[in-house]
Coordinates of C-alpha atoms in Angstrom, one line a residue:
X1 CA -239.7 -133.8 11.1
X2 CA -239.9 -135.7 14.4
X3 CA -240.2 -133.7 18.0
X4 CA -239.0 -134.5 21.3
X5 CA -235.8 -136.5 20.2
X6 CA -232.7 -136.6 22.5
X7 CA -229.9 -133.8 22.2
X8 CA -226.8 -134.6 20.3
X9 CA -224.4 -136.1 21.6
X10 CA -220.9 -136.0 20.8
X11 CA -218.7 -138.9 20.8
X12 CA -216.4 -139.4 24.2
X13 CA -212.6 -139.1 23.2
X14 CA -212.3 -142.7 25.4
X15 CA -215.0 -144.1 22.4
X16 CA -212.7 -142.4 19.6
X17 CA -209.5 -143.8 21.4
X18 CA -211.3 -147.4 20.8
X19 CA -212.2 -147.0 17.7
X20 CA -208.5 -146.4 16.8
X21 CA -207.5 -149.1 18.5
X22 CA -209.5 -151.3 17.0
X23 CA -209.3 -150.4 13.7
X24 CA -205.8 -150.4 13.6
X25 CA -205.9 -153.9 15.5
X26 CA -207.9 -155.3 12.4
X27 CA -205.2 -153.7 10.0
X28 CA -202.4 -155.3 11.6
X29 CA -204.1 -158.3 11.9
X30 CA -204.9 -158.8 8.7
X31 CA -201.3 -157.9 7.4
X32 CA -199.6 -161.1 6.8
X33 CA -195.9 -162.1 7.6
X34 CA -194.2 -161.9 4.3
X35 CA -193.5 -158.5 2.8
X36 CA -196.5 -156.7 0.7
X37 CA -199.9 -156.2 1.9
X38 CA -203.4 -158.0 1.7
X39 CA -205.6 -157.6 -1.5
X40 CA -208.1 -155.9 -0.1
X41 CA -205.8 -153.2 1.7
X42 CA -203.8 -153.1 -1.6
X43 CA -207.0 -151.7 -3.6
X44 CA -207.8 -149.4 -1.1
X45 CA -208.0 -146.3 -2.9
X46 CA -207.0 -143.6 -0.2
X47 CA -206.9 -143.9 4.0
X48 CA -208.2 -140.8 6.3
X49 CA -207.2 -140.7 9.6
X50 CA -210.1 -138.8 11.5
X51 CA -209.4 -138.1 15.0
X52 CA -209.1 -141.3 16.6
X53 CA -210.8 -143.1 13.4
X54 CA -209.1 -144.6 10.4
X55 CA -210.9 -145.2 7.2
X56 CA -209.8 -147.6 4.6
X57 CA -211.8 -146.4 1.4
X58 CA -213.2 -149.1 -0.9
X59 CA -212.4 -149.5 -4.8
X60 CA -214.0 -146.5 -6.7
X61 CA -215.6 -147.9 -9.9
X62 CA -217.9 -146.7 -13.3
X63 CA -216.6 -144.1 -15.3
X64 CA -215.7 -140.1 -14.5
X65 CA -218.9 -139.0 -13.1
X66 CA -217.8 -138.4 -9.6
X67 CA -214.0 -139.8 -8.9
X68 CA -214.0 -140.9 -4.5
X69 CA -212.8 -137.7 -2.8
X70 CA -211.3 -137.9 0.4
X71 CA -212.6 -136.8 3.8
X72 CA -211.0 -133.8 5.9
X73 CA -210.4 -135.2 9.5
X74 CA -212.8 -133.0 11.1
X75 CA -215.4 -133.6 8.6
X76 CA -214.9 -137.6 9.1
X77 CA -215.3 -136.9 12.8
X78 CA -218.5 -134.7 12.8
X79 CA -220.1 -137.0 9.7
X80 CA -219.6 -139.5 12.3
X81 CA -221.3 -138.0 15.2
X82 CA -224.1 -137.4 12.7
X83 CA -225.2 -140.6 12.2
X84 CA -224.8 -141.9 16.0
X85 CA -227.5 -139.1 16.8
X86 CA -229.5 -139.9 14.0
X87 CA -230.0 -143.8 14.6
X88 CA -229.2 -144.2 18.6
X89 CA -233.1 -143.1 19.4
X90 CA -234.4 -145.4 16.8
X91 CA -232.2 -148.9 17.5
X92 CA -231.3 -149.0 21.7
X93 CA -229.4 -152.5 20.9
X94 CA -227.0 -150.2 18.0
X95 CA -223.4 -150.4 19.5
X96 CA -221.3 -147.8 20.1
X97 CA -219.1 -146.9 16.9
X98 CA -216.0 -148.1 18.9
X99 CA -217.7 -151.5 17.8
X100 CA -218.3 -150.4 14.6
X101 CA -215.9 -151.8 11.7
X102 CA -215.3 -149.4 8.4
X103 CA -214.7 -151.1 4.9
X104 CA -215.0 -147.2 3.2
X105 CA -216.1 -143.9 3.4
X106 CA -216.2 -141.3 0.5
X107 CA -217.5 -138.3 -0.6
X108 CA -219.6 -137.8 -3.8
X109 CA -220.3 -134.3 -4.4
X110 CA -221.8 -133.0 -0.7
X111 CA -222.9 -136.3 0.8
X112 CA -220.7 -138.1 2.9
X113 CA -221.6 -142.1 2.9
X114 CA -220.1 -144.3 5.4
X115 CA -220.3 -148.4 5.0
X116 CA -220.3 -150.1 8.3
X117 CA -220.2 -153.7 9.8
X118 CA -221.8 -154.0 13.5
X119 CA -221.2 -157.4 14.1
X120 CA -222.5 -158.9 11.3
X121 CA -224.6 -156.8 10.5
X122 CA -224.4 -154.4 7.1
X123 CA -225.1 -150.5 8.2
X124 CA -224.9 -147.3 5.3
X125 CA -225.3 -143.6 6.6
X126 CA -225.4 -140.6 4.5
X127 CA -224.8 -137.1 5.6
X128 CA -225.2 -134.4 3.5
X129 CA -225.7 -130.5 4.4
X130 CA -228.7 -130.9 6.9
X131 CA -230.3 -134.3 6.3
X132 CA -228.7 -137.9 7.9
X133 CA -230.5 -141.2 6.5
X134 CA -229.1 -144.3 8.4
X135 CA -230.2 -148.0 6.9
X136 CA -231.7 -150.1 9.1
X137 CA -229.5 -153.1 10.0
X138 CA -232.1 -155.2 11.1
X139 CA -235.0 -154.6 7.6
X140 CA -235.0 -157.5 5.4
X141 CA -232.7 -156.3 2.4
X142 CA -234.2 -156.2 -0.7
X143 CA -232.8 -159.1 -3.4
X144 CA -231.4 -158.2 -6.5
X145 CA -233.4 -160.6 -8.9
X146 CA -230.8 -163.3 -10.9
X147 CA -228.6 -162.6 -8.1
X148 CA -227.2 -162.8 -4.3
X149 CA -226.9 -159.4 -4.4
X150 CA -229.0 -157.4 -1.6
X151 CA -230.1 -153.5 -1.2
X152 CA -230.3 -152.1 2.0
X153 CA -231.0 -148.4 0.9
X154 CA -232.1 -145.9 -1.7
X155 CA -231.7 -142.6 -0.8
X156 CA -233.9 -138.8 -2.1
X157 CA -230.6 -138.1 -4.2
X158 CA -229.9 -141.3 -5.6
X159 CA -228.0 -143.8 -3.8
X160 CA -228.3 -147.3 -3.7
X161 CA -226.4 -149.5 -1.3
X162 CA -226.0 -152.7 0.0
X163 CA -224.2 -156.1 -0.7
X164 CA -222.7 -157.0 -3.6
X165 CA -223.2 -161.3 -4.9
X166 CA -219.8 -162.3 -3.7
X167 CA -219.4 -163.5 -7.5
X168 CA -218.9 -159.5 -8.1
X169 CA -215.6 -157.5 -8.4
X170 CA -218.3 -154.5 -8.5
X171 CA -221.1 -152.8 -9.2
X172 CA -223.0 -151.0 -11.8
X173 CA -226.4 -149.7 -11.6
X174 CA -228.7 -148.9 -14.9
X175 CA -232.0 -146.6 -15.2
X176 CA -233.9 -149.1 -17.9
X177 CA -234.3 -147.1 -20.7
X178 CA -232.1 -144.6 -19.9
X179 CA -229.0 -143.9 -22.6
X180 CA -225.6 -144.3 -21.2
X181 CA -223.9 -141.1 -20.7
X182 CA -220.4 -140.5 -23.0
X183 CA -218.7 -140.2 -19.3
X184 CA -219.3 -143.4 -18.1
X185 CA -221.9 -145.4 -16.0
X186 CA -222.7 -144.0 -12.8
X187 CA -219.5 -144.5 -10.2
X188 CA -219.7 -146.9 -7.7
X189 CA -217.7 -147.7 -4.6
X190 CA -217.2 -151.0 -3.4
X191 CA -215.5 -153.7 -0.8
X192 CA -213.2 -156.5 -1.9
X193 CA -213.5 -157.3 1.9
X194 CA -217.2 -157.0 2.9
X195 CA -218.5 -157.1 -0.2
X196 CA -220.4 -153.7 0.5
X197 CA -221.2 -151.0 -2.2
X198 CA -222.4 -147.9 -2.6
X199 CA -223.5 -146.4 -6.0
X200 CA -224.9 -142.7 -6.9
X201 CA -227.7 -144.0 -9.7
X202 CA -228.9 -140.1 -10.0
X203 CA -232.9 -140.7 -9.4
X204 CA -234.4 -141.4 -6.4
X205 CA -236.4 -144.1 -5.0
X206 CA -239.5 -143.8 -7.3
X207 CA -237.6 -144.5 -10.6
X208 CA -236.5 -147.9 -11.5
X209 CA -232.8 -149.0 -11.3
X210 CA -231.5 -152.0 -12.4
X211 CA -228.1 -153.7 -10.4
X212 CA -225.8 -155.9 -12.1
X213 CA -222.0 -156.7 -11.9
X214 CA -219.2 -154.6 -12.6
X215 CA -218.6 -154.7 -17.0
X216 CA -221.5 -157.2 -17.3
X217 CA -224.6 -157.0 -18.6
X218 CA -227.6 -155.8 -16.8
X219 CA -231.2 -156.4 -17.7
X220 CA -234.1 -154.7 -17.2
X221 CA -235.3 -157.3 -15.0
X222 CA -232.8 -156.6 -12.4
X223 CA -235.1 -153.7 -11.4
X224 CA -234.3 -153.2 -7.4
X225 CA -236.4 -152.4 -4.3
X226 CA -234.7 -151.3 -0.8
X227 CA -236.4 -151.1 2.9
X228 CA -237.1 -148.4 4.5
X229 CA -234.5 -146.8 6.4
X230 CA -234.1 -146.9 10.4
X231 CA -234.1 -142.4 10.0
X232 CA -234.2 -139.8 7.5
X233 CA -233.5 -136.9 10.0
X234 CA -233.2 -133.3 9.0
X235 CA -231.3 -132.8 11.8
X236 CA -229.3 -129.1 10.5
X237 CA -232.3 -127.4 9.2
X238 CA -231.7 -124.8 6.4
X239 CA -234.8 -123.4 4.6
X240 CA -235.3 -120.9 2.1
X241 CA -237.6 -118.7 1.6
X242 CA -240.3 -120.4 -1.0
X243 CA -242.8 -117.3 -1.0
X244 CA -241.9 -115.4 -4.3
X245 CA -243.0 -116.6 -7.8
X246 CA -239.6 -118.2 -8.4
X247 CA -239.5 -119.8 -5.0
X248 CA -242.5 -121.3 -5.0
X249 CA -241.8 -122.3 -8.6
X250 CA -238.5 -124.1 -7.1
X251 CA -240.4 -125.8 -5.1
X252 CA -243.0 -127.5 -7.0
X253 CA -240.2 -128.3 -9.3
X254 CA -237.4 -130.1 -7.3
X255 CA -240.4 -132.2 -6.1
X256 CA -241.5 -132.9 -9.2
X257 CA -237.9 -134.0 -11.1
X258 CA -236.7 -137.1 -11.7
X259 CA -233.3 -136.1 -10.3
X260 CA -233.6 -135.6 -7.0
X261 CA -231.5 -133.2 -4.9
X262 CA -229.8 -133.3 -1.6
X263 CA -230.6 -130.4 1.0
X264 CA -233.0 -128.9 -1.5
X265 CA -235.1 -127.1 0.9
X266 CA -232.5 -125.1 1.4
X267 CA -232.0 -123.8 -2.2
X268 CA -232.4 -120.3 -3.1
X269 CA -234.5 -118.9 -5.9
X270 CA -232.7 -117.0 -8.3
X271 CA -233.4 -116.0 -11.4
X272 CA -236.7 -117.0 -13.2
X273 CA -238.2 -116.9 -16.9
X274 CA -240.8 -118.0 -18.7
X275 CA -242.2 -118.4 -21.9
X276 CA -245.8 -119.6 -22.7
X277 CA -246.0 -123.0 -20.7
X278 CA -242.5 -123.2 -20.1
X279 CA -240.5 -121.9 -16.5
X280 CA -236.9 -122.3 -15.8
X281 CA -235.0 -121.0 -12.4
X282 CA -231.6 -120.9 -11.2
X283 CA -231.3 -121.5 -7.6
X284 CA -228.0 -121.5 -5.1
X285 CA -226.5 -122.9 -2.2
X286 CA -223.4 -121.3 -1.4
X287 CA -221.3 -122.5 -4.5
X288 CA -223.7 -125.4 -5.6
X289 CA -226.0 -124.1 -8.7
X290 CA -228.6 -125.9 -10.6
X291 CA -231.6 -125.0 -12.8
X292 CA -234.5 -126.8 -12.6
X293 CA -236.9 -126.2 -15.7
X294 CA -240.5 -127.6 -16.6
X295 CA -241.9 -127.3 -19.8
X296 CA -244.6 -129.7 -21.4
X297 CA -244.0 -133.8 -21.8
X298 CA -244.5 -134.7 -25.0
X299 CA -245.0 -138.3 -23.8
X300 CA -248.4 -136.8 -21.5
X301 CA -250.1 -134.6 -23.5
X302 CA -251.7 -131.7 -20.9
X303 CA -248.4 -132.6 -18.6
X304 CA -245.1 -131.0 -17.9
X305 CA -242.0 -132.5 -17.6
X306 CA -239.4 -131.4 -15.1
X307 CA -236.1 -131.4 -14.9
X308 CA -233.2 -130.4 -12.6
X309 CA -229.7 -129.2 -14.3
X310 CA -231.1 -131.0 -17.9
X311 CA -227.6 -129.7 -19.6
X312 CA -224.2 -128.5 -17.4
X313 CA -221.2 -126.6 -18.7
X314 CA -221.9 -126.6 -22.3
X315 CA -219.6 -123.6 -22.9
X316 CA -215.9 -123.1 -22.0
X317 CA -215.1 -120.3 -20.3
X318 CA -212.9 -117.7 -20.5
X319 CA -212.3 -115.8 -17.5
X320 CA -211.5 -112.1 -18.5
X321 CA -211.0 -108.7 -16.4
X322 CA -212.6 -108.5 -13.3
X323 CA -212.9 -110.8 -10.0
X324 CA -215.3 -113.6 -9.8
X325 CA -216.5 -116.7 -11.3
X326 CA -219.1 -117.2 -13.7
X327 CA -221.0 -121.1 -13.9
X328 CA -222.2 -121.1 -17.4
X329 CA -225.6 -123.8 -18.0
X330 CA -227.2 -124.0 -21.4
X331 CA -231.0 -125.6 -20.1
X332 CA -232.9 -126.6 -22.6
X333 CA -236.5 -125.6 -22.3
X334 CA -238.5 -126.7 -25.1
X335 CA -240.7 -129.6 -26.9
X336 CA -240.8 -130.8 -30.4
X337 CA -243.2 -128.7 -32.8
X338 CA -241.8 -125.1 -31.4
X339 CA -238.6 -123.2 -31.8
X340 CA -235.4 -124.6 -29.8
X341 CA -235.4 -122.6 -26.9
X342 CA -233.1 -123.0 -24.1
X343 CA -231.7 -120.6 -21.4
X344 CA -228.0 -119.1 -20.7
X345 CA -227.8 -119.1 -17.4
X346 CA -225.5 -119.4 -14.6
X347 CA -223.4 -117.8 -11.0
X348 CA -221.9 -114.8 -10.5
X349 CA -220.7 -112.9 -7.3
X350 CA -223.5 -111.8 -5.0
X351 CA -222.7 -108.8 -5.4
X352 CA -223.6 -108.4 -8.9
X353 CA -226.9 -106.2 -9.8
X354 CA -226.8 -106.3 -13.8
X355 CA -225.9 -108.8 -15.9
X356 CA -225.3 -107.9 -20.2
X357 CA -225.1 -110.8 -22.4
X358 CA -224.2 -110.3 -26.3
X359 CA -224.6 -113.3 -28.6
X360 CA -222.3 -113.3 -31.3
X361 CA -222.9 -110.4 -33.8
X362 CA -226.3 -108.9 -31.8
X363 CA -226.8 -106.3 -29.5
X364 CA -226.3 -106.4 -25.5
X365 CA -229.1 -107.9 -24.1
X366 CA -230.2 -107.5 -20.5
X367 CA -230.1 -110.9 -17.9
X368 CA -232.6 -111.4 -15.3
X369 CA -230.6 -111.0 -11.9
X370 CA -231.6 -112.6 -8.6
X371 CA -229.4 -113.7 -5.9
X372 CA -226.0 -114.4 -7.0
X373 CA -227.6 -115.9 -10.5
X374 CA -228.6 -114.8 -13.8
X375 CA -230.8 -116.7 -16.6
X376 CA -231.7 -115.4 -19.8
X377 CA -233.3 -117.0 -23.2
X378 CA -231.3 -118.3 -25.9
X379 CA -232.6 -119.8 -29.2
X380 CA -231.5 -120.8 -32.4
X381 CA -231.4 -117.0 -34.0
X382 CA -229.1 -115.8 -31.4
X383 CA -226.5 -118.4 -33.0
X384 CA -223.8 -117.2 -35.3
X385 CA -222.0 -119.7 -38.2
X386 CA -218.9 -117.8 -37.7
X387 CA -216.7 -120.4 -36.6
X388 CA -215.2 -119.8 -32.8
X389 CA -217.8 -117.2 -32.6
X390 CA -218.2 -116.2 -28.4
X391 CA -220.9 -114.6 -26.5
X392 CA -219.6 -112.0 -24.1
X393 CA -220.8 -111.9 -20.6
X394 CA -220.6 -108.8 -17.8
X395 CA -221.6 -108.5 -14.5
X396 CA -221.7 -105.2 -12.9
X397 CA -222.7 -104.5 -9.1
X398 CA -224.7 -101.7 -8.2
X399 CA -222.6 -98.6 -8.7
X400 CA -222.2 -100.0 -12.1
X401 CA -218.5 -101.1 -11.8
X402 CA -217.4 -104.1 -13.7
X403 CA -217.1 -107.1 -11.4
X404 CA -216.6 -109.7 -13.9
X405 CA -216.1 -110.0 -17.9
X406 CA -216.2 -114.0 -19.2
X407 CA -215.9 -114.8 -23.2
X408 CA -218.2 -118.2 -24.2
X409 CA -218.3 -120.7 -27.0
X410 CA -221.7 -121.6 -26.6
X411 CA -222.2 -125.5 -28.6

């Protein structure tokens, strides 16, 4: 973290009056006499007014991994403020954002990413829960080889953004090697008008990922670099506390995986198994929940491999009696030449002390319990061939009342 930097500011309502102005002076400009409206406006997907800003969001592409979400007002406003703070001590020639021109913003999951022109210059920011990262518009970009495509930045929890080859109606973006998932290639967000994207890819800067157009194809020699950015600035810190066998754990894991995870110092261990050289732990923030497991690569022998949220809602639930909700992940933890062995874990209330699981035709079994969490083994014997057959799942709190009561098909 960098000392000694200047206090936030928040943006004048004269600079927010400006930046309406403007923006909405661009929009009517670019309207044109006869009836209907441009392409590029056309395609928009969704437009936020935010307090004196108006954001015209770009075309969301890929398949259903993360459909654009629109920003609240206030959130738009603040996200704003966020990245003014975060680059103004690092740039002194960076405009005001009254100057600023806005081809999209969007939300995927908790980060907010804005695409800006100043001047003619390309700008990202990405807000998430404490951490802004601002590109620098003055770095070289990075070129997408075959292509006039350019990357400006990678970000810790996967995105890549920059400007598409204005031969492109979009972008996709490939891990080589990596199989497609049945939903779809990553989604991807992207500007008819400025020929900006933004794409979520899933891994961070050290892994490879390859950029091609939109339904082409995309070779592994398309591998990507990006600059560094202008500022990665923690600038809402949140931490944890990391000093218990499962936080410290969480820590060496989350550092460790391939996926990487916004805001993760601010994670908090929950509950935490292992078995011989193999760890898993659920960990929270407010209503976000992953597991991140290790467990040993069979590509390295003597290594582990580690992975954050390897499997997600592999059983449908059924809410029953009680109040609450219950997350249900199925993580496997495991290598090849040992019994399949994966975890049942998952959210419940924080109020929740005890957690009973019972596998189709066995005997309640107890959950380990931690902070709003509970994880607990699952293999192949706990199974049943009865078709439709359901684990049952209850939480109780500490006076032993029933909070919560969930029926699962686990696949």
């Amino acid at each position: 973290m960098i000392d000694n930097l200047p206090p936030q500011r928040e943006l004048p309502p004269e600079v927010r009056d400006r930046i309406r102005h403007r923006v909405h002076t661009g929009l009517d400009a670019a309207r044109p006499a006869r009836r209907g409206r441009p392409v590029w406006l056309a395609a928009a997907a969704v437009v936020v007014v935010a307090t004196g800003v108006v954001f015209a969001t770009g075309v969301p592409r890929g398949g259903s991994v993360a459909p654009a979400q629109p920003v609240a007002p206030s959130e738009a406003t603040q996200s704003l403020d966020r990245c003014w703070n975060a680059a103004k001590p690092y740039d002194s020639t960076l405009p005001v954002p009254s100057d600023w021109t806005f081809p999209f913003i969007f939300k995927h999951r908790d980060a907010t990413v804005f695409a800006a022109m100043v001047g003619n210059r390309p700008l990202f920011c990405e807000v998430t829960l404490t951490t802004v990262t601002v590109s620098d518009p003055d770095a070289v970009p990075a070129p997408v080889p075959g292509s006039a495509a350019k990357v400006f930045l990678r970000t810790a929890d996967g995105l890549v953004a920059g400007l598409a080859d204005p031969a492109w109606r979009g972008v996709q973006a490939v891990t080589p090697g990596a199989t497609v998932k049945p939903d779809g290639l990553p989604a991807s967000w992207f500007s008819p008008l400025s020929h900006q994207f933004a794409v979520f890819t899933g891994v961070g800067p050290a892994v490879p990922v390859a950029l091609g157009p939109q339904g082409g194809a995309v070779g592994a020699a398309s591998v990507i670099a990006a600059p560094a950015p202008l500022t990665t600035r923690v600038d809402r810190p949140a931490s944890a506390d990391r000093r218990s066998e499962a936080g410290r754990f969480l820590d060496v894991c989350l550092a460790s995986a391939q996926q990487q995870v916004p805001d993760r110092g601010a994670y908090v261990a929950g509950a935490h198994l292992s078995w011989n050289d193999r760890q898993v732990v659920v960990a929270r923030l407010g209503q976000r929940v992953l597991t991140c497991s290790a467990r040993p690569d069979p590509t390295k022998p003597g290594a582990l491999y580690y992975a954050v949220n390897p499997a997600l809602g592999s059983g449908e639930l059924e809410p029953g009696p009680g109040v609450g909700t219950l997350v249900p992940v199925l993580a496997p933890v495991k290598d090849t030449g040992v019994p399949e062995r994966t975890v049942l874990a998952g959210a419940v209330p924080q109020n929740v002390t005890r957690v009973s699981v019972t596998y189709p035709g066995g005997r309640p079994q107890e959950a380990a319990v931690a902070h709003g969490t509970f994880a607990i083994w699952h293999t192949d014997a706990d199974d049943s061939s009865t078709v439709d057959a359901r684990t049952e799942v209850k939480a109780y709190d500490a006076a032993g009342e029933l909070v919560l009561e969930a029926s699962l098909k686990l696949i």
